[in-house]
Amino acid sequence: MNRGRHSVALLGASAVPALVVVWTVDPFTPILTLVPLLAVMWAFAPNALIYPSRIAYIALGIAIASTGIASLLYAAPRGTIYFELGLMTVSDGSFAVAAASMTRIAAIALPAMFVASSISAHEFLATLAVKRVVPARFALATLIALRLIPVIASDLDETRQARRANGLSQSPFAVALTSLVIAIRRAVRMSDVAETRGFSKPHRLWSAYQPMRFLDWTLVAFAVAVGVGALYVTATTGEWNSAIR
Amino acid sequence: MARRQISFRSWSLRFNDQSDDVLRDITLRIEPGERVLITGPSGGGKSTFVRAIAGLTDSAIVTERGKRTSDALAIAYVGQEPDEQILFPTIREEVAFVAETASENLDDVDERIREALQSAGVTNDPDSSTGRLSGGEKQRVAIATAMAARPDLLVLDEPTASLDGPSMGVVRDAVTRIVNDTDTTLVLVEHRIALWKHLVTRIVVVADGRIAIDGPLDEVLTAQRSALVALGVWVPGHSRATKPAAIERGAKPVLVSRKLVSARAEGAKSIRLPSLTLREGESVALVGANGSGKTSVLRALGGLMPPRGGRIEYVGVNESPHEIAAKALPVIASSVIQNPAYGFGNGTVSDEAPAHERAAVGLRGRDQRHPQSLSGGERRRLALATALAREPKVLLLDEPTFGQDAHSWHDLLDRLRDYLAEGGAIVFASHDQLLVRSLANRVITLGEKR
């Protein structure tokens, strides 16, 4: 199997912005992190960066816009007030908070979106299991749960149609309840299947496990350096706005 | 590989939430290398029995009495429902899971994966998604996965129950190759003896929780033929199609469909149905391979989902079927979907359908059971009884004979013929050629290309 950069390295690098933006609320740090980070990721793992689907962009757009609007209207007023109606106040302060929160979301989400298709859940969980970060059973159960997501989605459709066929209400609660009962029954039978295949055997091999190589560690190191660098620049240029009080 | 055996002596099993034993006084010994077919009436305890053979009895929910011993080192089990056999997102991960558990080193894992895929005849790219496989392909991958453990006992519970003719052949060929090449002991539950006659050597008939017949297949098929028939076993060459009743002259149309285009889901391929006028007393069969669109056509006709195009009209009803209120729909068009478990609305069988309708489809003595706890074949009959009790103008049935023994199959056919004689009309999808020949006035083949 062709393996590019290690899933743990990709995930680690893409998590850097989330660790950086907890320190300061300003619109510059996220951008100072995001742009060089994407460049570093592109340099080390060009094949791992895959354009997200249109749906993912739309979801991100909605998240950014709704956060921006909420911050604009409800953030604590500061400086000049431009508009006031009941609880809503638009001021210099709310513009600053809106800009900061919108760039934060973009910085956190975009790197993850770009590597999402390249990360192998199996390789990632195998690494956690081999390194004993999580028990093997947990890693296996998580993988099985991932495979069940589309199956459960189709359960909901089946339940809706079957209830209509029987003249029963299709209320979300009733549909969810029936789907839940069926999902549990299936899970019981699938756990039997898993059990006959040695699910609880104490020792097993993980062929999806790969040790982290030099370039994987280098990618993580550069990503961390980008984060630290961004915080340093923000602090020295006087834009720091501590998020921890 | 060490040769191992399984044995039961005066053994009984009871589910803790039920008052009677499901399996009674079982005494059976399976020798290494045997090829055993387990069959018997629907709801007779076959599946529970093979789960016990595979060692899948959970002491938290069942109580066992008597003696059960298993010397098998590695047992592989594959169940009925393709979706429940697949645990991982790709074929390689699926097979690797077992290989990684059974192996001591990674080179052996690769060897086992290669060998297992080859023995089950899986030719798909190992890195392809398991979610996109057809039912037959999923079962074949499940069998490959089972073989990666290099088992000394392979237990299969109706592995072809939900498959069309070609997919059934694919699974049968895979099992035949494995058993002939590896000398693995085989225990197989199946209604259709004819499908496995070339491979199995011994037949065990489980009826009403007991072993009713046990012996070499050829001998039992000749010497105890009438006993098998009496138990509702599908004896090869015994059941013949009888012609369906002709439609009365001047029978009124009940359902008209023009240029219908349906699809399973948004983005799924379009299925086109030739224009159709269904009359009182008429029965139309939809046939075609797995994935040819039979289910989506039935669901559009039955008003369970909107069609992608075209027009469907129930005579005397103004709305399109998908616009009819849910309460009114089952009286006009009553659908029995493939897995009726999704639609049961009551806690007991007796609340789900009236007693006379249950008796008419051969469902007796299950009154206080939860509908979800019935066997697959019984669930289908219960759903059919519920649908018939509403006296719908049109009945839409998706694979109504899955999991039926010969008795319940005939009960079902008789009741459907009565319904047609009373002026009802049926559209049904089925892989069951005997049912198609015995019930359909007209056959529509969907998706000629596979």
CSV table of C-alpha atoms in Angstrom, one decimal, chain B:
chain,number,residue,atom,x,y,z
B,1,MET,CA,-3.9,-29.2,11.1
B,2,ALA,CA,-5.3,-31.1,14.0
B,3,ARG,CA,-8.7,-32.7,13.3
B,4,ARG,CA,-11.3,-31.8,15.8
B,5,GLN,CA,-14.9,-32.6,16.5
B,6,ILE,CA,-18.0,-31.0,18.0
B,7,SER,CA,-20.6,-32.9,20.1
B,8,PHE,CA,-23.9,-32.3,21.9
B,9,ARG,CA,-25.4,-34.8,24.4
B,10,SER,CA,-28.9,-34.4,25.7
B,11,TRP,CA,-28.4,-30.7,25.4
B,12,SER,CA,-31.1,-28.0,25.7
B,13,LEU,CA,-31.1,-24.2,25.4
B,14,ARG,CA,-33.5,-21.6,26.7
B,15,PHE,CA,-33.5,-17.8,26.3
B,16,ASN,CA,-33.8,-16.4,29.7
B,17,ASP,CA,-36.7,-14.2,28.8
B,18,GLN,CA,-38.8,-17.1,27.4
B,19,SER,CA,-40.6,-19.8,29.3
B,20,ASP,CA,-39.9,-22.7,26.9
B,21,ASP,CA,-36.7,-24.3,25.6
B,22,VAL,CA,-35.9,-23.2,22.0
B,23,LEU,CA,-33.7,-26.3,21.5
B,24,ARG,CA,-34.5,-29.6,23.3
B,25,ASP,CA,-32.7,-32.8,23.9
B,26,ILE,CA,-30.1,-32.4,21.2
B,27,THR,CA,-27.7,-35.2,20.7
B,28,LEU,CA,-25.3,-34.8,17.7
B,29,ARG,CA,-21.7,-35.4,16.9
B,30,ILE,CA,-20.0,-33.8,14.0
B,31,GLU,CA,-16.8,-35.5,12.9
B,32,PRO,CA,-13.8,-33.7,11.3
B,33,GLY,CA,-14.2,-33.1,7.6
B,34,GLU,CA,-17.9,-33.7,7.5
B,35,ARG,CA,-20.2,-31.5,5.4
B,36,VAL,CA,-23.4,-31.0,7.2
B,37,LEU,CA,-26.5,-29.3,6.0
B,38,ILE,CA,-29.0,-28.1,8.7
B,39,THR,CA,-32.5,-27.4,7.5
B,40,GLY,CA,-36.1,-27.4,8.8
B,41,PRO,CA,-39.2,-25.3,9.2
B,42,SER,CA,-38.9,-21.5,9.5
B,43,GLY,CA,-38.7,-20.5,13.2
B,44,GLY,CA,-37.7,-24.1,14.2
B,45,GLY,CA,-34.4,-23.1,15.9
B,46,LYS,CA,-31.9,-23.7,13.1
B,47,SER,CA,-30.1,-20.4,13.5
B,48,THR,CA,-29.9,-20.6,17.3
B,49,PHE,CA,-28.5,-24.1,16.9
B,50,VAL,CA,-25.7,-23.2,14.5
B,51,ARG,CA,-24.8,-20.2,16.7
B,52,ALA,CA,-24.3,-22.7,19.5
B,53,ILE,CA,-22.2,-24.9,17.2
B,54,ALA,CA,-20.1,-21.8,16.4
B,55,GLY,CA,-19.8,-21.1,20.2
B,56,LEU,CA,-21.9,-18.0,20.0
B,57,THR,CA,-24.1,-18.7,23.0
B,58,ASP,CA,-24.1,-15.8,25.5
B,59,SER,CA,-24.5,-17.1,29.0
B,60,ALA,CA,-26.0,-13.8,30.1
B,61,ILE,CA,-29.1,-14.3,27.9
B,62,VAL,CA,-29.4,-18.1,27.6
B,63,THR,CA,-29.4,-21.1,29.9
B,64,GLU,CA,-28.0,-24.4,28.7
B,65,ARG,CA,-28.5,-27.9,30.1
B,66,GLY,CA,-26.8,-31.1,29.0
B,67,LYS,CA,-23.4,-31.4,27.5
B,68,ARG,CA,-21.8,-29.4,24.7
B,69,THR,CA,-18.2,-29.9,23.8
B,70,SER,CA,-16.2,-28.3,21.0
B,71,ASP,CA,-12.6,-29.3,20.2
B,72,ALA,CA,-12.4,-27.0,17.2
B,73,LEU,CA,-9.3,-24.7,17.4
B,74,ALA,CA,-10.6,-22.0,15.1
B,75,ILE,CA,-14.3,-21.6,14.2
B,76,ALA,CA,-15.4,-19.3,11.5
B,77,TYR,CA,-19.0,-18.1,11.3
B,78,VAL,CA,-20.8,-16.2,8.6
B,79,GLY,CA,-24.4,-15.1,9.1
B,80,GLN,CA,-27.4,-14.3,6.9
B,81,GLU,CA,-27.3,-10.5,6.6
B,82,PRO,CA,-24.4,-9.3,4.3
B,83,ASP,CA,-24.3,-5.9,6.1
B,84,GLU,CA,-23.8,-7.5,9.5
B,85,GLN,CA,-20.8,-9.5,8.4
B,86,ILE,CA,-18.7,-6.6,7.3
B,87,LEU,CA,-16.9,-4.6,10.1
B,88,PHE,CA,-14.3,-2.5,8.4
B,89,PRO,CA,-14.3,0.2,5.6
B,90,THR,CA,-12.1,-1.6,3.1
B,91,ILE,CA,-11.7,-5.3,1.9
B,92,ARG,CA,-8.1,-5.4,3.0
B,93,GLU,CA,-8.9,-4.1,6.5
B,94,GLU,CA,-11.7,-6.6,6.8
B,95,VAL,CA,-9.6,-9.7,6.0
B,96,ALA,CA,-6.5,-8.3,7.8
B,97,PHE,CA,-8.4,-8.1,11.0
B,98,VAL,CA,-8.7,-11.8,11.3
B,99,ALA,CA,-5.3,-12.5,9.8
B,100,GLU,CA,-3.7,-10.1,12.4
B,101,THR,CA,-5.4,-11.8,15.2
B,102,ALA,CA,-4.4,-15.3,14.0
B,103,SER,CA,-0.8,-14.6,13.0
B,104,GLU,CA,2.5,-14.3,14.8
B,105,ASN,CA,4.3,-12.2,12.2
B,106,LEU,CA,3.4,-9.6,9.5
B,107,ASP,CA,4.7,-11.7,6.6
B,108,ASP,CA,2.2,-14.4,7.5
B,109,VAL,CA,-0.6,-11.8,7.7
B,110,ASP,CA,0.0,-10.8,4.0
B,111,GLU,CA,0.1,-14.5,3.0
B,112,ARG,CA,-3.1,-15.2,4.8
B,113,ILE,CA,-4.9,-12.2,3.2
B,114,ARG,CA,-3.8,-13.3,-0.3
B,115,GLU,CA,-4.7,-16.9,0.3
B,116,ALA,CA,-8.1,-16.0,1.8
B,117,LEU,CA,-9.1,-13.6,-1.0
B,118,GLN,CA,-8.1,-16.2,-3.5
B,119,SER,CA,-9.9,-19.1,-1.9
B,120,ALA,CA,-13.1,-17.2,-1.8
B,121,GLY,CA,-12.7,-15.9,-5.3
B,122,VAL,CA,-12.6,-12.2,-4.4
B,123,THR,CA,-11.3,-10.4,-7.4
B,124,ASN,CA,-12.1,-6.8,-6.3
B,125,ASP,CA,-9.3,-4.4,-5.5
B,126,PRO,CA,-8.5,-5.1,-1.9
B,127,ASP,CA,-8.3,-1.4,-1.1
B,128,SER,CA,-11.8,-0.7,-2.4
B,129,SER,CA,-14.6,0.2,0.0
B,130,THR,CA,-16.7,-2.6,1.5
B,131,GLY,CA,-19.7,-0.2,1.6
B,132,ARG,CA,-20.0,-0.3,-2.2
B,133,LEU,CA,-20.1,-4.1,-2.7
B,134,SER,CA,-23.2,-5.9,-3.7
B,135,GLY,CA,-24.8,-8.4,-1.3
B,136,GLY,CA,-23.1,-11.3,-3.0
B,137,GLU,CA,-19.7,-9.6,-3.0
B,138,LYS,CA,-20.1,-8.8,0.7
B,139,GLN,CA,-20.9,-12.4,1.6
B,140,ARG,CA,-17.9,-13.5,-0.5
B,141,VAL,CA,-15.7,-11.1,1.4
B,142,ALA,CA,-17.2,-12.3,4.7
B,143,ILE,CA,-16.3,-15.9,3.7
B,144,ALA,CA,-12.8,-14.8,2.7
B,145,THR,CA,-12.4,-13.1,6.1
B,146,ALA,CA,-13.6,-16.2,7.9
B,147,MET,CA,-11.0,-18.2,6.0
B,148,ALA,CA,-8.1,-15.9,7.0
B,149,ALA,CA,-8.2,-17.7,10.4
B,150,ARG,CA,-7.5,-21.0,8.6
B,151,PRO,CA,-10.5,-22.5,10.5
B,152,ASP,CA,-11.0,-26.2,11.1
B,153,LEU,CA,-14.8,-25.5,11.2
B,154,LEU,CA,-16.7,-23.2,8.9
B,155,VAL,CA,-20.3,-22.4,10.0
B,156,LEU,CA,-22.6,-20.6,7.5
B,157,ASP,CA,-26.1,-19.5,8.4
B,158,GLU,CA,-28.1,-19.2,5.1
B,159,PRO,CA,-25.3,-17.3,3.4
B,160,THR,CA,-27.3,-16.8,0.2
B,161,ALA,CA,-30.7,-15.9,1.8
B,162,SER,CA,-30.9,-12.4,0.3
B,163,LEU,CA,-29.1,-13.0,-2.9
B,164,ASP,CA,-30.2,-13.3,-6.6
B,165,GLY,CA,-29.3,-16.3,-8.8
B,166,PRO,CA,-25.9,-15.2,-10.1
B,167,SER,CA,-24.8,-13.9,-6.6
B,168,MET,CA,-25.9,-17.2,-5.1
B,169,GLY,CA,-23.8,-19.1,-7.6
B,170,VAL,CA,-20.8,-16.9,-6.6
B,171,VAL,CA,-21.1,-17.8,-2.9
B,172,ARG,CA,-21.8,-21.5,-3.6
B,173,ASP,CA,-18.7,-21.7,-5.8
B,174,ALA,CA,-16.6,-20.0,-3.2
B,175,VAL,CA,-17.7,-22.4,-0.4
B,176,THR,CA,-17.3,-25.4,-2.7
B,177,ARG,CA,-13.8,-24.4,-3.6
B,178,ILE,CA,-12.8,-23.9,0.0
B,179,VAL,CA,-14.3,-27.1,1.3
B,180,ASN,CA,-12.8,-29.2,-1.5
B,181,ASP,CA,-9.4,-27.6,-1.3
B,182,THR,CA,-8.9,-27.3,2.5
B,183,ASP,CA,-10.9,-30.2,3.9
B,184,THR,CA,-12.5,-27.8,6.4
B,185,THR,CA,-15.5,-29.2,8.3
B,186,LEU,CA,-18.7,-27.4,7.0
B,187,VAL,CA,-21.9,-26.8,8.9
B,188,LEU,CA,-24.4,-24.9,6.7
B,189,VAL,CA,-28.0,-23.8,7.3
B,190,GLU,CA,-30.1,-23.7,4.2
B,191,HIS,CA,-33.7,-24.1,3.0
B,192,ARG,CA,-32.7,-24.9,-0.6
B,193,ILE,CA,-31.1,-28.3,-0.5
B,194,ALA,CA,-30.8,-28.4,-4.3
B,195,LEU,CA,-28.3,-25.5,-4.2
B,196,TRP,CA,-25.8,-27.5,-2.0
B,197,LYS,CA,-26.6,-31.1,-2.9
B,198,HIS,CA,-23.3,-31.5,-4.8
B,199,LEU,CA,-21.3,-30.6,-1.7
B,200,VAL,CA,-22.9,-31.7,1.5
B,201,THR,CA,-22.9,-35.3,2.7
B,202,ARG,CA,-25.1,-35.3,5.7
B,203,ILE,CA,-28.5,-33.7,6.5
B,204,VAL,CA,-29.8,-32.7,9.9
B,205,VAL,CA,-33.5,-31.5,10.1
B,206,VAL,CA,-34.3,-29.3,13.1
B,207,ALA,CA,-38.0,-28.9,13.7
B,208,ASP,CA,-39.7,-27.4,16.7
B,209,GLY,CA,-36.4,-27.3,18.6
B,210,ARG,CA,-35.5,-31.0,18.2
B,211,ILE,CA,-33.5,-33.0,15.7
B,212,ALA,CA,-36.2,-34.7,13.6
B,213,ILE,CA,-34.0,-36.4,11.0
B,214,ASP,CA,-30.3,-37.0,10.8
B,215,GLY,CA,-28.5,-39.1,8.2
B,216,PRO,CA,-26.5,-39.2,5.0
B,217,LEU,CA,-28.1,-36.8,2.5
B,218,ASP,CA,-28.6,-39.2,-0.4
B,219,GLU,CA,-30.1,-41.9,1.8
B,220,VAL,CA,-32.4,-39.5,3.6
B,221,LEU,CA,-33.6,-37.9,0.3
B,222,THR,CA,-34.7,-41.3,-0.9
B,223,ALA,CA,-35.7,-43.3,2.2
B,224,GLN,CA,-37.3,-40.5,4.2
B,225,ARG,CA,-38.6,-38.3,1.4
B,226,SER,CA,-42.2,-38.2,2.6
B,227,ALA,CA,-41.0,-37.4,6.2
B,228,LEU,CA,-39.0,-34.4,4.8
B,229,VAL,CA,-42.0,-33.2,2.8
B,230,ALA,CA,-44.2,-33.5,5.9
B,231,LEU,CA,-41.7,-31.3,7.8
B,232,GLY,CA,-41.8,-28.6,5.2
B,233,VAL,CA,-38.3,-29.2,3.9
B,234,TRP,CA,-37.7,-28.1,0.3
B,235,VAL,CA,-37.0,-31.5,-1.2
B,236,PRO,CA,-35.4,-31.2,-4.6
B,237,GLY,CA,-37.8,-31.8,-7.4
B,238,HIS,CA,-40.8,-32.0,-5.2
B,239,SER,CA,-42.4,-28.6,-5.5
B,240,ARG,CA,-43.8,-27.6,-8.9
B,241,ALA,CA,-45.3,-24.4,-10.1
B,242,THR,CA,-49.0,-24.3,-10.5
B,243,LYS,CA,-50.5,-21.8,-12.9
B,244,PRO,CA,-51.9,-18.5,-11.5
B,245,ALA,CA,-55.6,-17.8,-12.0
B,246,ALA,CA,-56.5,-15.9,-15.1
B,247,ILE,CA,-57.7,-12.3,-14.7
B,248,GLU,CA,-61.4,-11.8,-15.1
B,249,ARG,CA,-62.6,-10.3,-18.4
B,250,GLY,CA,-63.5,-6.6,-17.8
B,251,ALA,CA,-61.6,-6.4,-14.5
B,252,LYS,CA,-61.3,-2.7,-13.5
B,253,PRO,CA,-57.9,-1.0,-13.4
B,254,VAL,CA,-56.7,-0.1,-9.9
B,255,LEU,CA,-53.3,1.3,-10.6
B,256,VAL,CA,-51.9,3.2,-13.6
B,257,SER,CA,-48.2,4.1,-13.9
B,258,ARG,CA,-46.8,6.0,-16.9
B,259,LYS,CA,-43.2,6.7,-17.7
B,260,LEU,CA,-42.2,6.0,-14.1
B,261,VAL,CA,-38.6,6.8,-13.2
B,262,SER,CA,-37.5,6.0,-9.7
B,263,ALA,CA,-34.2,6.0,-7.8
B,264,ARG,CA,-33.1,4.5,-4.5
B,265,ALA,CA,-31.7,7.8,-3.3
B,266,GLU,CA,-30.6,11.2,-4.5
B,267,GLY,CA,-27.8,10.8,-6.9
B,268,ALA,CA,-28.5,7.1,-7.4
B,269,LYS,CA,-29.1,5.8,-10.9
B,270,SER,CA,-32.5,6.2,-12.5
B,271,ILE,CA,-34.7,3.1,-13.0
B,272,ARG,CA,-37.3,3.2,-15.7
B,273,LEU,CA,-40.5,1.1,-15.5
B,274,PRO,CA,-42.5,0.3,-18.6
B,275,SER,CA,-46.0,1.8,-18.5
B,276,LEU,CA,-48.2,-0.4,-16.4
B,277,THR,CA,-52.0,-0.8,-15.8
B,278,LEU,CA,-52.7,-3.1,-13.0
B,279,ARG,CA,-56.3,-4.6,-12.8
B,280,GLU,CA,-58.3,-6.1,-10.0
B,281,GLY,CA,-57.2,-9.7,-9.5
B,282,GLU,CA,-53.9,-9.2,-11.3
B,283,SER,CA,-50.4,-9.9,-10.1
B,284,VAL,CA,-47.3,-8.5,-11.7
B,285,ALA,CA,-43.8,-9.7,-10.8
B,286,LEU,CA,-40.7,-7.5,-11.0
B,287,VAL,CA,-37.6,-9.5,-11.6
B,288,GLY,CA,-33.9,-8.7,-12.1
B,289,ALA,CA,-30.5,-9.0,-10.5
B,290,ASN,CA,-29.6,-7.5,-7.1
B,291,GLY,CA,-29.3,-3.8,-7.6
B,292,SER,CA,-31.5,-3.6,-10.7
B,293,GLY,CA,-34.0,-1.3,-9.0
B,294,LYS,CA,-36.9,-3.6,-8.0
B,295,THR,CA,-37.1,-2.1,-4.5
B,296,SER,CA,-37.0,1.5,-5.6
B,297,VAL,CA,-39.8,0.9,-8.2
B,298,LEU,CA,-41.9,-0.8,-5.5
B,299,ARG,CA,-41.4,2.0,-3.1
B,300,ALA,CA,-42.3,4.6,-5.6
B,301,LEU,CA,-45.5,2.7,-6.6
B,302,GLY,CA,-46.3,2.2,-2.9
B,303,GLY,CA,-46.0,5.9,-2.2
B,304,LEU,CA,-43.1,5.4,0.3
B,305,MET,CA,-40.9,7.8,-1.7
B,306,PRO,CA,-41.6,10.3,-4.5
B,307,PRO,CA,-40.7,9.1,-8.0
B,308,ARG,CA,-38.0,10.9,-9.9
B,309,GLY,CA,-40.3,11.3,-12.9
B,310,GLY,CA,-43.5,10.1,-14.5
B,311,ARG,CA,-47.0,9.6,-13.1
B,312,ILE,CA,-48.5,7.1,-10.7
B,313,GLU,CA,-52.3,7.0,-10.1
B,314,TYR,CA,-54.5,4.9,-8.0
B,315,VAL,CA,-57.9,4.9,-9.6
B,316,GLY,CA,-60.3,7.0,-7.6
B,317,VAL,CA,-57.5,8.7,-5.6
B,318,ASN,CA,-56.6,12.3,-6.5
B,319,GLU,CA,-53.2,12.6,-5.0
B,320,SER,CA,-50.0,10.9,-6.2
B,321,PRO,CA,-49.2,8.0,-3.8
B,322,HIS,CA,-46.3,9.8,-2.1
B,323,GLU,CA,-48.7,12.7,-1.3
B,324,ILE,CA,-51.3,10.5,0.4
B,325,ALA,CA,-51.5,11.0,4.2
B,326,ALA,CA,-49.7,8.2,6.1
B,327,LYS,CA,-52.8,7.1,7.9
B,328,ALA,CA,-54.8,6.6,4.6
B,329,LEU,CA,-52.0,5.0,2.6
B,330,PRO,CA,-52.0,1.4,3.8
B,331,VAL,CA,-55.7,1.0,2.9
B,332,ILE,CA,-55.0,2.0,-0.7
B,333,ALA,CA,-51.5,0.6,-1.2
B,334,SER,CA,-50.0,-1.6,1.5
B,335,SER,CA,-46.2,-2.3,1.2
B,336,VAL,CA,-44.3,-5.1,2.8
B,337,ILE,CA,-40.6,-4.1,2.7
B,338,GLN,CA,-37.7,-6.5,2.7
B,339,ASN,CA,-36.9,-6.1,6.3
B,340,PRO,CA,-40.2,-5.5,8.1
B,341,ALA,CA,-38.4,-5.0,11.4
B,342,TYR,CA,-38.2,-1.3,10.6
B,343,GLY,CA,-42.0,-0.9,10.5
B,344,PHE,CA,-43.3,-2.9,13.5
B,345,GLY,CA,-45.3,-0.6,15.8
B,346,ASN,CA,-46.4,-2.9,18.6
B,347,GLY,CA,-44.8,-4.8,21.4
B,348,THR,CA,-46.4,-8.2,20.8
B,349,VAL,CA,-47.2,-10.3,17.7
B,350,SER,CA,-50.9,-10.5,18.7
B,351,ASP,CA,-51.2,-6.7,18.7
B,352,GLU,CA,-49.5,-6.4,15.3
B,353,ALA,CA,-52.0,-8.4,13.2
B,354,PRO,CA,-55.3,-10.2,13.8
B,355,ALA,CA,-55.3,-13.9,14.7
B,356,HIS,CA,-57.1,-15.1,11.5
B,357,GLU,CA,-54.7,-13.3,9.2
B,358,ARG,CA,-51.7,-14.7,11.1
B,359,ALA,CA,-53.1,-18.2,10.9
B,360,ALA,CA,-53.8,-17.7,7.2
B,361,VAL,CA,-50.0,-17.2,6.6
B,362,GLY,CA,-49.1,-20.1,8.9
B,363,LEU,CA,-47.9,-18.0,11.8
B,364,ARG,CA,-49.2,-19.8,15.0
B,365,GLY,CA,-48.2,-19.9,18.6
B,366,ARG,CA,-46.1,-16.7,18.7
B,367,ASP,CA,-48.8,-14.4,20.2
B,368,GLN,CA,-46.9,-13.0,23.1
B,369,ARG,CA,-43.5,-12.7,21.4
B,370,HIS,CA,-42.0,-9.4,20.5
B,371,PRO,CA,-42.2,-9.0,16.7
B,372,GLN,CA,-38.5,-8.2,16.5
B,373,SER,CA,-37.7,-11.6,18.2
B,374,LEU,CA,-39.2,-13.6,15.4
B,375,SER,CA,-37.1,-15.4,12.8
B,376,GLY,CA,-36.5,-13.7,9.5
B,377,GLY,CA,-39.2,-15.8,7.7
B,378,GLU,CA,-41.7,-15.3,10.5
B,379,ARG,CA,-41.2,-11.6,10.5
B,380,ARG,CA,-42.1,-11.4,6.8
B,381,ARG,CA,-45.2,-13.4,7.3
B,382,LEU,CA,-46.3,-11.2,10.2
B,383,ALA,CA,-45.8,-8.1,8.1
B,384,LEU,CA,-47.8,-9.7,5.3
B,385,ALA,CA,-50.7,-10.6,7.8
B,386,THR,CA,-50.7,-6.9,9.0
B,387,ALA,CA,-50.8,-5.6,5.4
B,388,LEU,CA,-53.6,-8.0,4.4
B,389,ALA,CA,-55.7,-7.1,7.4
B,390,ARG,CA,-56.1,-3.6,6.0
B,391,GLU,CA,-57.7,-5.0,2.8
B,392,PRO,CA,-55.7,-2.8,0.6
B,393,LYS,CA,-56.6,-2.2,-3.1
B,394,VAL,CA,-53.0,-3.0,-4.0
B,395,LEU,CA,-50.4,-5.1,-2.2
B,396,LEU,CA,-46.7,-4.3,-2.9
B,397,LEU,CA,-44.4,-7.1,-1.7
B,398,ASP,CA,-40.6,-7.1,-1.7
B,399,GLU,CA,-39.1,-10.7,-1.6
B,400,PRO,CA,-42.0,-12.1,0.4
B,401,THR,CA,-40.7,-15.7,0.4
B,402,PHE,CA,-37.2,-15.2,1.8
B,403,GLY,CA,-36.6,-17.7,4.6
B,404,GLN,CA,-39.8,-19.6,4.1
B,405,ASP,CA,-40.0,-23.4,4.4
B,406,ALA,CA,-42.2,-25.3,2.0
B,407,HIS,CA,-45.2,-25.3,4.3
B,408,SER,CA,-45.2,-21.6,5.1
B,409,TRP,CA,-44.4,-20.9,1.4
B,410,HIS,CA,-47.6,-22.7,0.3
B,411,ASP,CA,-49.6,-21.0,3.1
B,412,LEU,CA,-48.4,-17.7,1.8
B,413,LEU,CA,-49.1,-18.5,-1.8
B,414,ASP,CA,-52.7,-19.7,-1.0
B,415,ARG,CA,-53.4,-16.5,1.0
B,416,LEU,CA,-52.1,-14.3,-1.8
B,417,ARG,CA,-54.3,-16.1,-4.3
B,418,ASP,CA,-57.3,-15.7,-2.1
B,419,TYR,CA,-56.6,-12.0,-1.9
B,420,LEU,CA,-56.4,-11.8,-5.7
B,421,ALA,CA,-59.7,-13.8,-6.0
B,422,GLU,CA,-61.3,-11.2,-3.7
B,423,GLY,CA,-60.4,-8.5,-6.2
B,424,GLY,CA,-57.0,-7.4,-4.8
B,425,ALA,CA,-54.0,-6.7,-7.0
B,426,ILE,CA,-50.3,-7.4,-6.3
B,427,VAL,CA,-47.0,-6.0,-7.5
B,428,PHE,CA,-44.1,-8.1,-6.1
B,429,ALA,CA,-40.3,-8.3,-6.5
B,430,SER,CA,-38.7,-11.7,-6.2
B,431,HIS,CA,-35.8,-13.9,-7.0
B,432,ASP,CA,-38.0,-16.9,-6.3
B,433,GLN,CA,-38.7,-18.4,-9.7
B,434,LEU,CA,-41.3,-20.8,-8.3
B,435,LEU,CA,-43.3,-18.0,-6.8
B,436,VAL,CA,-43.0,-15.9,-10.0
B,437,ARG,CA,-44.3,-18.8,-12.0
B,438,SER,CA,-47.1,-19.6,-9.5
B,439,LEU,CA,-48.4,-16.1,-8.8
B,440,ALA,CA,-47.5,-13.7,-11.6
B,441,ASN,CA,-49.9,-13.0,-14.5
B,442,ARG,CA,-47.2,-10.8,-16.0
B,443,VAL,CA,-43.4,-10.5,-15.5
B,444,ILE,CA,-41.4,-7.3,-15.9
B,445,THR,CA,-37.6,-7.6,-16.0
B,446,LEU,CA,-35.7,-4.6,-14.8
B,447,GLY,CA,-32.0,-3.7,-15.5
B,448,GLU,CA,-31.2,-6.2,-18.2
B,449,LYS,CA,-27.5,-5.2,-18.1
B,450,ARG,CA,-25.6,-6.0,-14.9
